[in-house]
Amino acid sequence: MAARKDARIKVTKDGPYIVTGNVPLIKEAAIRGKDGVPYEWRKLHEYEERGTYSLCRCGRSGDAPYCDGTHTKIGFDGTETADMKLYKERSKLIEGPTVDLVDTTDLCVGAQFCHRAGGVWKLVAHSDEGNKRDLAIEISGNCPAGRLETCEKGSGEKVEPPFEMSISVTEDPGRKASGPLWVKGGIPIESAEGIMYEPRNRVTLCRCGRSFKMPYCDGTHLRTGFKDGDKHI
Ligand code: FES
């Protein structure tokens, strides 16, 4: 099933994300190498197809990743506090010989793909050597939050993974934690107030209920050791 063109995610006030438009939902895990650094995402499960569904935002649902109404019982405060400034205004450009890196540090969710092969920053700086350019592009594309983006030297054109619209419920077994919702393919996200967030190919939405940058993930799930208790897989 492919998502419909009018697919959308609606953040509800102190409640779940309402997803419409046949958006595929899968579970993916970050796979780490012997050095403890993640190198790939692996699909663990495809959830049943649903045209519309509600995803838990409070982190306490007994039917994760779906909402079961627990947010109303616990008085969940899901106030949206994300920085609404454009990413361009918040990011730094790091130049390399064949590819540049756009780094928006405040989007980091601690996924750690960027630590691979000595760090993506070093790879970009030496992107005219061997396979370092390709590796820098691959590593940046694995950053679920889109903190890191590579751009063609000169033209500034983004080199993005060609994602279809979908949502991945993430797991980080190496850190013994369940991770955010990885929203791919530029699905429009609307705040509870009806304001549209800046569209991007990759973003991560909080599903532990503890982020300080709602609705986006800020890595707090790692500090709290969030586990979703998903019984669907
Ligand atoms: S999932 Fe809530 S902070 Fe990452």
XYZ file of N, CA and C and ligand atoms in Angstrom:
703
model
N 0.842 -1.194 0.000
C 0.000 0.000 0.000
C 0.883 1.252 0.000
N 0.557 2.170 -0.881
C 1.295 3.445 -0.871
C 0.399 4.498 -0.225
N 1.053 5.477 0.392
C 0.276 6.559 1.015
C -0.412 7.393 -0.055
N -1.560 7.947 0.286
C -2.245 8.850 -0.642
C -1.516 10.199 -0.663
N -1.695 10.923 -1.747
C -1.006 12.222 -1.871
C -1.433 13.206 -0.779
N -2.669 13.030 -0.273
C -3.159 13.969 0.747
C -2.889 13.453 2.172
N -1.932 12.532 2.295
C -1.584 11.990 3.628
C -1.156 13.128 4.552
N -1.407 12.933 5.843
C -1.143 14.013 6.797
C -1.060 13.447 8.219
N -0.332 14.157 9.060
C -0.284 13.819 10.489
C -0.803 15.029 11.250
N -1.800 14.797 12.053
C -2.372 15.888 12.856
C -1.994 15.643 14.321
N -1.323 16.619 14.905
C -1.023 16.545 16.338
C -2.272 17.015 17.066
N -2.765 16.233 18.009
C -3.965 16.680 18.720
C -3.578 17.215 20.093
N -4.391 18.104 20.617
C -4.087 18.747 21.904
C -4.032 17.698 23.022
N -2.858 17.548 23.629
C -2.644 16.598 24.736
C -3.117 15.179 24.383
N -3.112 14.879 23.091
C -3.558 13.564 22.646
C -2.647 13.010 21.565
N -3.134 12.011 20.848
C -2.286 11.279 19.901
C -2.031 12.033 18.591
N -1.261 11.385 17.740
C -1.112 11.822 16.352
C -2.181 11.096 15.549
N -2.964 11.841 14.806
C -3.943 11.209 13.920
C -3.323 11.168 12.518
N -3.164 9.967 12.013
C -2.510 9.785 10.709
C -3.582 9.411 9.695
N -3.666 10.177 8.617
C -4.661 9.888 7.578
C -3.967 9.720 6.228
N -4.622 8.979 5.327
C -4.103 8.853 3.964
C -3.330 7.585 3.696
N -3.707 6.498 4.373
C -3.099 5.170 4.080
C -1.585 5.142 4.262
N -1.083 5.787 5.278
C 0.380 5.837 5.447
C 0.890 4.492 5.990
N 1.809 3.827 5.271
C 2.360 2.564 5.777
C 3.088 2.776 7.106
N 2.907 1.815 8.013
C 3.530 1.879 9.342
C 4.382 0.631 9.524
N 5.668 0.837 9.809
C 6.552 -0.316 10.023
C 7.354 -0.125 11.306
N 7.974 -1.210 11.771
C 8.891 -1.092 12.917
C 10.302 -1.321 12.399
N 11.220 -0.457 12.794
C 12.615 -0.573 12.353
C 13.541 -0.422 13.549
N 14.658 -1.163 13.489
C 15.640 -1.080 14.574
C 16.981 -0.600 14.041
N 17.683 0.155 14.860
C 19.045 0.584 14.532
C 19.980 -0.576 14.873
N 20.725 -1.042 13.868
C 21.626 -2.176 14.074
C 23.047 -1.656 14.262
N 23.643 -2.073 15.373
C 24.990 -1.593 15.707
C 26.053 -2.631 15.361
N 27.233 -2.154 15.008
C 28.357 -3.040 14.718
C 29.103 -3.394 16.001
N 30.220 -4.109 15.820
C 31.018 -4.534 16.990
C 31.555 -3.335 17.773
N 31.722 -2.220 17.079
C 32.230 -1.014 17.749
C 31.122 -0.270 18.509
N 29.899 -0.813 18.453
C 28.799 -0.193 19.193
C 28.125 0.949 18.448
N 28.571 1.209 17.218
C 28.012 2.330 16.438
C 26.999 1.775 15.434
N 25.826 2.389 15.303
C 24.844 1.879 14.343
C 25.290 2.102 12.898
N 24.989 1.129 12.038
C 25.388 1.249 10.635
C 24.221 1.052 9.671
N 23.080 0.479 10.163
C 21.935 0.341 9.254
C 20.630 0.256 10.046
N 19.535 0.529 9.327
C 18.191 0.337 9.871
C 17.661 -0.983 9.334
N 17.069 -1.807 10.208
C 16.529 -3.091 9.768
C 15.042 -3.167 10.077
N 14.273 -3.570 9.044
C 12.825 -3.677 9.226
C 12.507 -4.896 10.103
N 11.704 -4.697 11.156
C 11.327 -5.797 12.044
C 9.895 -6.256 11.814
N 9.059 -5.324 11.353
C 7.633 -5.658 11.303
C 6.878 -4.653 10.432
N 5.853 -5.154 9.742
C 4.928 -4.253 9.038
C 3.596 -4.338 9.755
N 3.077 -3.249 10.210
C 1.776 -3.242 10.890
C 0.671 -3.380 9.849
N -0.491 -3.813 10.310
C -1.608 -3.996 9.378
C -1.966 -2.667 8.701
N -2.458 -2.783 7.477
C -2.821 -1.571 6.739
C -4.060 -0.930 7.347
N -4.005 0.377 7.548
C -5.170 1.130 8.036
C -5.187 2.458 7.299
N -6.336 2.889 6.870
C -6.448 4.173 6.170
C -6.165 5.328 7.109
N -6.728 5.232 8.324
C -6.559 6.262 9.356
C -6.230 5.556 10.666
N -5.308 6.111 11.400
C -5.007 5.525 12.717
C -4.437 6.589 13.656
N -4.469 6.279 14.966
C -3.963 7.210 15.982
C -2.736 6.594 16.631
N -1.660 7.354 16.672
C -0.426 6.853 17.290
C -0.204 7.518 18.636
N 0.211 6.720 19.592
C 0.426 7.204 20.963
C 1.486 8.295 20.988
N 1.212 9.323 21.775
C 2.150 10.443 21.943
C 2.556 10.572 23.407
N 1.804 9.938 24.302
C 2.078 10.108 25.741
C 3.061 9.064 26.264
N 3.280 7.990 25.488
C 4.238 6.962 25.900
C 3.682 5.923 26.844
N 2.402 5.988 27.148
C 1.852 5.090 28.173
C 0.755 4.164 27.641
N 0.538 4.148 26.354
C -0.544 3.323 25.814
C -0.282 1.841 26.064
N -1.331 1.109 26.341
C -1.233 -0.342 26.479
C -1.370 -1.028 25.137
N -1.543 -0.248 24.082
C -1.716 -0.798 22.742
C -0.696 -0.177 21.784
N 0.485 0.158 22.314
C 1.519 0.818 21.489
C 1.819 -0.004 20.234
N 2.068 0.670 19.129
C 2.292 2.108 18.983
C 1.007 2.921 18.843
N -0.143 2.251 18.888
C -1.414 2.962 18.727
C -1.864 3.574 20.057
N -2.719 4.575 19.949
C -3.298 5.227 21.128
C -4.431 4.355 21.673
N -4.521 4.241 22.996
C -5.651 3.519 23.605
C -6.429 4.424 24.567
N -6.164 5.729 24.498
C -6.906 6.672 25.335
C -6.275 6.931 26.695
N -5.125 6.287 26.982
C -4.489 6.460 28.300
C -4.157 7.924 28.597
N -3.847 8.708 27.550
C -3.465 10.117 27.765
C -4.508 10.877 28.576
N -5.776 10.516 28.422
C -6.811 11.251 29.166
C -6.777 10.856 30.652
N -6.440 9.585 30.930
C -6.416 9.125 32.334
C -5.235 9.693 33.102
N -4.100 9.911 32.397
C -2.894 10.372 33.103
C -2.731 11.897 33.038
N -3.649 12.580 32.373
C -3.559 14.044 32.266
C -2.329 14.478 31.486
N -2.074 13.802 30.398
C -0.882 14.087 29.577
C -0.863 15.536 29.091
N 0.303 16.185 29.289
C 0.501 17.544 28.776
C 1.382 17.452 27.533
N 0.789 17.600 26.384
C 1.543 17.478 25.124
C 1.768 18.819 24.452
N 1.868 19.868 25.257
C 2.039 21.216 24.693
C 3.207 21.256 23.714
N 2.948 21.821 22.547
C 3.982 21.876 21.507
C 4.914 23.063 21.754
N 6.205 22.753 21.877
C 7.197 23.775 22.233
C 8.337 23.847 21.221
N 8.171 23.174 20.078
C 9.256 23.126 19.084
C 9.574 24.510 18.540
N 10.846 24.709 18.194
C 11.304 25.934 17.567
C 10.700 25.990 16.161
N 9.961 27.037 15.856
C 9.293 27.131 14.555
C 10.151 27.863 13.517
N 11.367 28.263 13.914
C 12.242 28.927 12.943
C 12.602 27.950 11.837
N 12.802 28.423 10.611
C 13.166 27.552 9.502
C 14.507 26.866 9.792
N 14.641 25.641 9.310
C 15.879 24.893 9.559
C 17.095 25.652 9.039
N 16.914 26.296 7.891
C 18.004 27.057 7.263
C 18.599 28.071 8.232
N 17.717 28.667 9.039
C 18.165 29.717 9.961
C 18.843 29.132 11.194
N 18.693 27.827 11.395
C 19.244 27.206 12.607
C 20.441 26.312 12.323
N 20.784 26.146 11.037
C 21.811 25.163 10.697
C 23.148 25.807 10.344
N 24.156 24.957 10.373
C 25.524 25.373 10.074
C 25.959 24.647 8.806
N 26.692 25.305 7.933
C 27.194 24.642 6.732
C 28.654 24.265 6.960
N 28.942 22.987 6.770
C 30.321 22.506 6.911
C 30.785 22.097 5.513
N 31.783 22.778 5.014
C 32.178 22.542 3.626
C 33.236 21.457 3.497
N 33.091 20.644 2.445
C 34.092 19.632 2.110
C 34.475 19.790 0.653
N 35.468 19.045 0.195
C 35.929 19.212 -1.188
C 34.930 18.759 -2.255
N 34.108 17.723 -1.988
C 33.154 17.266 -3.020
C 31.704 17.305 -2.549
N 31.507 17.459 -1.268
C 30.150 17.487 -0.725
C 30.155 18.351 0.547
N 29.046 19.040 0.779
C 28.931 19.857 1.998
C 27.940 19.209 2.948
N 28.020 19.594 4.202
C 27.134 19.038 5.219
C 26.359 20.161 5.878
N 25.037 19.979 5.977
C 24.212 20.937 6.717
C 23.910 20.281 8.057
N 24.300 20.943 9.128
C 24.169 20.355 10.467
C 23.280 21.254 11.327
N 22.122 20.725 11.689
C 21.203 21.466 12.567
C 21.251 20.768 13.924
N 22.204 21.187 14.760
C 22.517 20.422 15.974
C 21.326 20.274 16.927
N 20.425 21.246 16.945
C 19.326 21.154 17.913
C 18.289 20.093 17.523
N 18.507 19.424 16.378
C 17.592 18.342 15.989
C 18.088 16.974 16.425
N 19.244 16.918 17.061
C 19.840 15.621 17.411
C 18.920 14.819 18.336
N 18.760 13.515 18.005
C 17.961 12.631 18.871
C 18.818 11.496 19.428
N 20.129 11.575 19.229
C 21.044 10.592 19.815
C 21.078 9.251 19.107
N 20.714 9.220 17.820
C 20.716 7.931 17.104
C 22.133 7.431 16.846
N 23.094 8.312 16.755
C 24.532 7.999 16.685
C 25.037 7.405 15.374
N 24.238 7.398 14.307
C 24.758 6.912 13.017
C 25.961 7.757 12.576
N 25.950 9.033 12.954
C 26.997 9.968 12.527
C 28.371 9.643 13.116
N 28.433 8.738 14.118
C 29.724 8.401 14.726
C 30.521 7.402 13.879
N 29.843 6.822 12.887
C 30.468 5.763 12.097
C 31.713 6.266 11.331
N 32.662 5.368 11.158
C 33.862 5.623 10.325
C 34.584 6.912 10.733
N 34.684 7.138 12.014
C 35.417 8.310 12.499
C 34.590 9.584 12.544
N 33.332 9.497 12.140
C 32.454 10.672 12.229
C 32.201 11.282 10.862
N 30.951 11.648 10.622
C 30.561 12.156 9.299
C 31.260 13.479 8.973
N 31.594 14.268 9.979
C 32.226 15.565 9.752
C 33.617 15.369 9.116
N 34.338 14.350 9.626
C 35.668 14.029 9.102
C 35.559 13.480 7.668
N 34.531 12.664 7.442
C 34.336 12.097 6.100
C 34.077 13.211 5.080
N 33.253 14.168 5.484
C 32.964 15.299 4.583
C 34.242 16.091 4.299
N 35.030 16.304 5.337
C 36.274 17.065 5.173
C 37.239 16.371 4.217
N 37.112 15.028 4.109
C 38.012 14.256 3.222
C 37.216 13.574 2.109
N 36.172 14.216 1.662
C 35.249 13.563 0.715
C 35.832 13.377 -0.687
N 37.031 13.859 -0.917
C 37.689 13.605 -2.214
C 38.583 12.364 -2.154
N 38.508 11.617 -1.026
C 39.356 10.422 -0.884
C 38.499 9.161 -0.875
N 38.896 8.171 -1.683
C 38.261 6.849 -1.696
C 36.743 6.916 -1.697
N 36.138 6.145 -0.750
C 34.662 6.074 -0.710
C 34.061 7.025 0.332
N 34.847 8.008 0.773
C 34.397 8.843 1.898
C 33.181 9.712 1.557
N 33.108 10.162 0.320
C 31.936 10.950 -0.091
C 30.660 10.090 0.018
N 30.713 8.858 -0.551
C 29.536 7.976 -0.528
C 29.138 7.628 0.906
N 30.147 7.381 1.723
C 29.880 7.029 3.119
C 29.240 8.209 3.870
N 29.731 9.404 3.600
C 29.170 10.606 4.253
C 27.698 10.763 3.867
N 27.379 10.499 2.589
C 25.989 10.633 2.115
C 25.115 9.563 2.768
N 25.623 8.333 2.819
C 24.850 7.227 3.421
C 24.593 7.486 4.914
N 25.628 7.895 5.611
C 25.508 8.121 7.061
C 24.534 9.272 7.354
N 24.644 10.330 6.583
C 23.731 11.468 6.798
C 22.289 11.049 6.563
N 22.085 10.229 5.519
C 20.733 9.779 5.176
C 20.127 8.861 6.223
N 20.976 8.242 7.043
C 20.472 7.367 8.111
C 20.106 8.129 9.383
N 20.424 9.419 9.411
C 20.077 10.243 10.578
C 18.563 10.453 10.547
N 17.816 9.820 11.468
C 16.365 9.838 11.326
C 15.745 11.224 11.462
N 16.358 12.064 12.291
C 15.773 13.380 12.553
C 16.076 14.389 11.456
N 16.967 14.020 10.532
C 17.340 14.972 9.485
C 18.219 16.092 10.017
N 18.890 15.828 11.161
C 19.860 16.823 11.643
C 20.945 17.029 10.586
N 21.344 15.942 9.954
C 22.443 15.985 8.992
C 21.926 15.794 7.574
N 22.325 16.707 6.709
C 21.946 16.606 5.296
C 23.189 16.909 4.471
N 23.409 16.121 3.426
C 24.527 16.427 2.543
C 24.005 17.179 1.323
N 24.864 18.037 0.777
C 24.509 18.834 -0.399
C 25.637 18.754 -1.410
N 25.250 18.754 -2.673
C 26.253 18.768 -3.741
C 27.087 20.033 -3.628
N 28.375 19.878 -3.817
C 29.289 21.020 -3.800
C 28.911 21.979 -4.937
N 28.862 23.195 -4.654
C 28.598 24.178 -5.714
C 27.121 24.462 -5.873
N 26.332 23.449 -6.316
C 24.909 23.698 -6.582
C 24.104 23.803 -5.282
N 24.606 23.181 -4.233
C 23.881 23.199 -2.953
C 22.675 22.272 -2.958
N 22.517 21.483 -4.026
C 21.361 20.576 -4.116
C 21.464 19.472 -3.081
N 20.370 19.237 -2.360
C 20.385 18.222 -1.297
C 20.491 16.817 -1.885
N 21.257 15.950 -1.211
C 21.356 14.544 -1.614
C 20.598 13.742 -0.567
N 19.304 13.570 -0.807
C 18.429 12.955 0.202
C 18.054 11.527 -0.177
N 17.850 10.628 0.818
C 17.339 9.301 0.472
C 15.941 9.435 -0.142
N 15.647 8.628 -1.176
C 14.364 8.784 -1.881
C 13.225 8.089 -1.143
N 12.832 8.628 -0.012
C 11.793 7.983 0.800
C 10.394 8.181 0.228
N 9.611 7.100 0.244
C 8.170 7.207 0.035
C 7.577 7.665 1.369
N 6.360 8.196 1.356
C 5.722 8.571 2.613
C 5.474 7.324 3.467
N 5.992 7.324 4.675
C 5.783 6.197 5.599
C 6.192 6.648 6.997
N 5.833 5.831 7.978
C 6.240 6.107 9.364
C 6.889 4.844 9.915
N 8.066 5.010 10.522
C 8.723 3.895 11.189
C 8.681 4.105 12.695
N 8.224 3.064 13.376
C 8.256 3.038 14.841
C 9.639 2.488 15.169
N 10.502 3.297 15.770
C 11.904 2.878 15.884
C 12.241 2.246 17.234
N 13.284 1.425 17.160
C 13.839 0.778 18.347
C 15.351 0.956 18.303
N 15.953 1.110 19.475
C 17.406 1.188 19.560
C 17.867 0.127 20.553
N 17.932 -1.153 20.108
C 18.262 -2.229 21.055
C 19.624 -2.045 21.717
N 20.567 -1.417 20.998
C 21.904 -1.197 21.570
C 21.867 -0.287 22.781
N 20.877 0.586 22.852
C 20.740 1.494 24.005
C 19.579 1.039 24.891
N 19.021 -0.143 24.569
C 17.908 -0.719 25.342
C 16.739 0.262 25.472
N 16.400 0.891 24.358
C 15.304 1.869 24.401
C 14.486 1.811 23.119
N 13.219 2.129 23.257
C 12.370 2.365 22.094
C 12.580 3.821 21.683
N 12.546 4.047 20.372
C 12.847 5.387 19.874
C 11.615 6.103 19.342
N 11.856 7.224 18.676
C 10.748 8.054 18.177
C 10.053 7.462 16.957
N 9.059 8.169 16.475
C 8.424 7.852 15.193
C 9.253 8.546 14.121
N 9.721 7.762 13.169
C 10.525 8.322 12.086
C 9.584 8.572 10.906
N 9.326 9.835 10.641
C 8.374 10.222 9.599
C 9.167 10.515 8.327
N 8.851 9.769 7.281
C 9.638 9.852 6.047
C 8.797 10.368 4.868
N 9.495 10.988 3.940
C 8.869 11.337 2.662
C 8.097 12.640 2.682
N 8.324 13.473 3.704
C 7.706 14.807 3.709
C 6.224 14.820 4.023
N 5.755 13.881 4.831
C 4.329 13.894 5.213
C 4.042 15.215 5.945
N 3.042 15.981 5.517
C 2.734 17.237 6.219
C 2.302 16.959 7.673
N 2.813 17.792 8.572
C 2.488 17.648 9.994
C 1.839 18.946 10.450
N 0.665 18.820 11.030
C -0.108 19.987 11.456
C -0.191 20.004 12.978
N 0.062 21.153 13.557
C 0.002 21.282 15.020
C -1.450 21.259 15.495
N -1.617 21.135 16.803
C -2.966 21.145 17.378
C -3.668 22.469 17.094
N -2.853 23.530 16.932
C -3.404 24.869 16.646
C -3.695 25.078 15.166
N -3.381 24.076 14.343
C -3.645 24.204 12.902
C -2.503 24.830 12.120
N -1.313 24.949 12.745
C -0.147 25.506 12.043
C 0.639 24.347 11.426
N 1.103 24.541 10.192
C 1.854 23.481 9.521
C 3.337 23.605 9.871
N 3.941 22.490 10.265
C 5.391 22.475 10.488
C 6.090 22.470 9.129
N 7.318 22.943 9.130
C 8.083 22.987 7.880
C 8.220 21.573 7.313
N 7.833 21.361 6.048
C 7.917 20.001 5.495
C 9.362 19.568 5.259
N 9.666 18.329 5.623
C 11.021 17.792 5.422
C 10.927 16.312 5.061
N 11.946 15.819 4.427
C 11.994 14.410 4.015
C 12.105 13.468 5.205
N 12.750 13.947 6.287
C 12.976 13.109 7.472
C 12.759 13.937 8.724
N 11.904 13.484 9.597
C 11.767 14.098 10.928
C 11.418 13.005 11.938
N 11.660 13.294 13.203
C 11.316 12.330 14.245
C 10.339 12.962 15.237
N 9.235 12.270 15.459
C 8.223 12.745 16.400
C 8.332 11.967 17.712
N 8.183 12.676 18.812
C 8.243 12.051 20.135
C 7.048 11.119 20.337
N 7.329 9.949 20.910
C 6.239 9.044 21.291
C 6.439 8.538 22.715
N 7.432 9.124 23.425
C 7.629 8.725 24.829
C 6.890 9.676 25.762
N 6.487 10.818 25.233
C 5.730 11.780 26.036
C 6.588 12.691 26.884
N 7.944 12.639 26.724
C 8.821 13.386 27.635
C 9.703 14.429 26.945
N 9.562 14.595 25.641
C 10.423 15.544 24.939
C 10.186 16.970 25.432
N 11.242 17.775 25.361
C 11.118 19.204 25.671
C 10.936 20.024 24.386
N 10.819 19.320 23.243
C 10.630 20.017 21.957
C 9.426 19.441 21.234
N 8.358 19.227 21.928
C 7.160 18.623 21.337
C 6.701 19.408 20.102
N 6.291 18.742 19.024
C 6.057 17.313 18.969
C 7.292 16.505 18.584
N 8.419 17.191 18.371
C 9.611 16.469 17.920
C 10.313 15.763 19.081
N 11.006 14.707 18.739
C 11.854 13.979 19.696
C 13.091 14.827 19.973
N 13.586 14.787 21.209
C 14.836 15.475 21.535
C 15.839 14.537 22.199
N 15.584 13.229 22.115
C 16.525 12.245 22.675
C 16.237 11.882 24.119
N 15.239 12.487 24.736
C 14.945 12.193 26.145
C 14.633 10.711 26.359
N 14.061 10.047 25.345
C 13.723 8.615 25.488
C 14.946 7.777 25.870
N 16.157 8.228 25.487
C 17.373 7.477 25.827
C 17.711 7.644 27.306
N 17.526 8.855 27.801
C 17.838 9.116 29.215
C 16.846 8.422 30.141
N 15.601 8.269 29.685
C 14.580 7.661 30.543
C 14.450 6.152 30.296
N 15.124 5.634 29.252
C 15.028 4.203 28.925
C 13.619 3.803 28.535
N 12.978 4.640 27.726
C 11.594 4.393 27.300
C 11.463 3.041 26.592
N 10.478 2.232 27.001
C 10.150 0.979 26.316
C 8.663 1.027 26.002
N 8.317 0.728 24.744
C 6.914 0.916 24.347
C 5.996 -0.253 24.691
N 6.562 -1.447 24.972
C 5.716 -2.596 25.318
C 4.828 -3.045 24.166
N 5.304 -2.835 22.950
C 4.540 -3.163 21.739
C 4.204 -4.662 21.691
N 2.901 -4.962 21.653
C 2.481 -6.371 21.607
C 2.076 -6.781 20.195
N 2.262 -5.874 19.237
C 1.842 -6.178 17.862
C 2.887 -6.967 17.095
N 4.104 -7.083 17.648
C 5.148 -7.792 16.888
C 5.550 -9.097 17.581
S 10.647 9.632 21.724
Fe 10.219 11.159 23.228
S 12.085 12.261 23.327
Fe 12.491 10.769 21.803
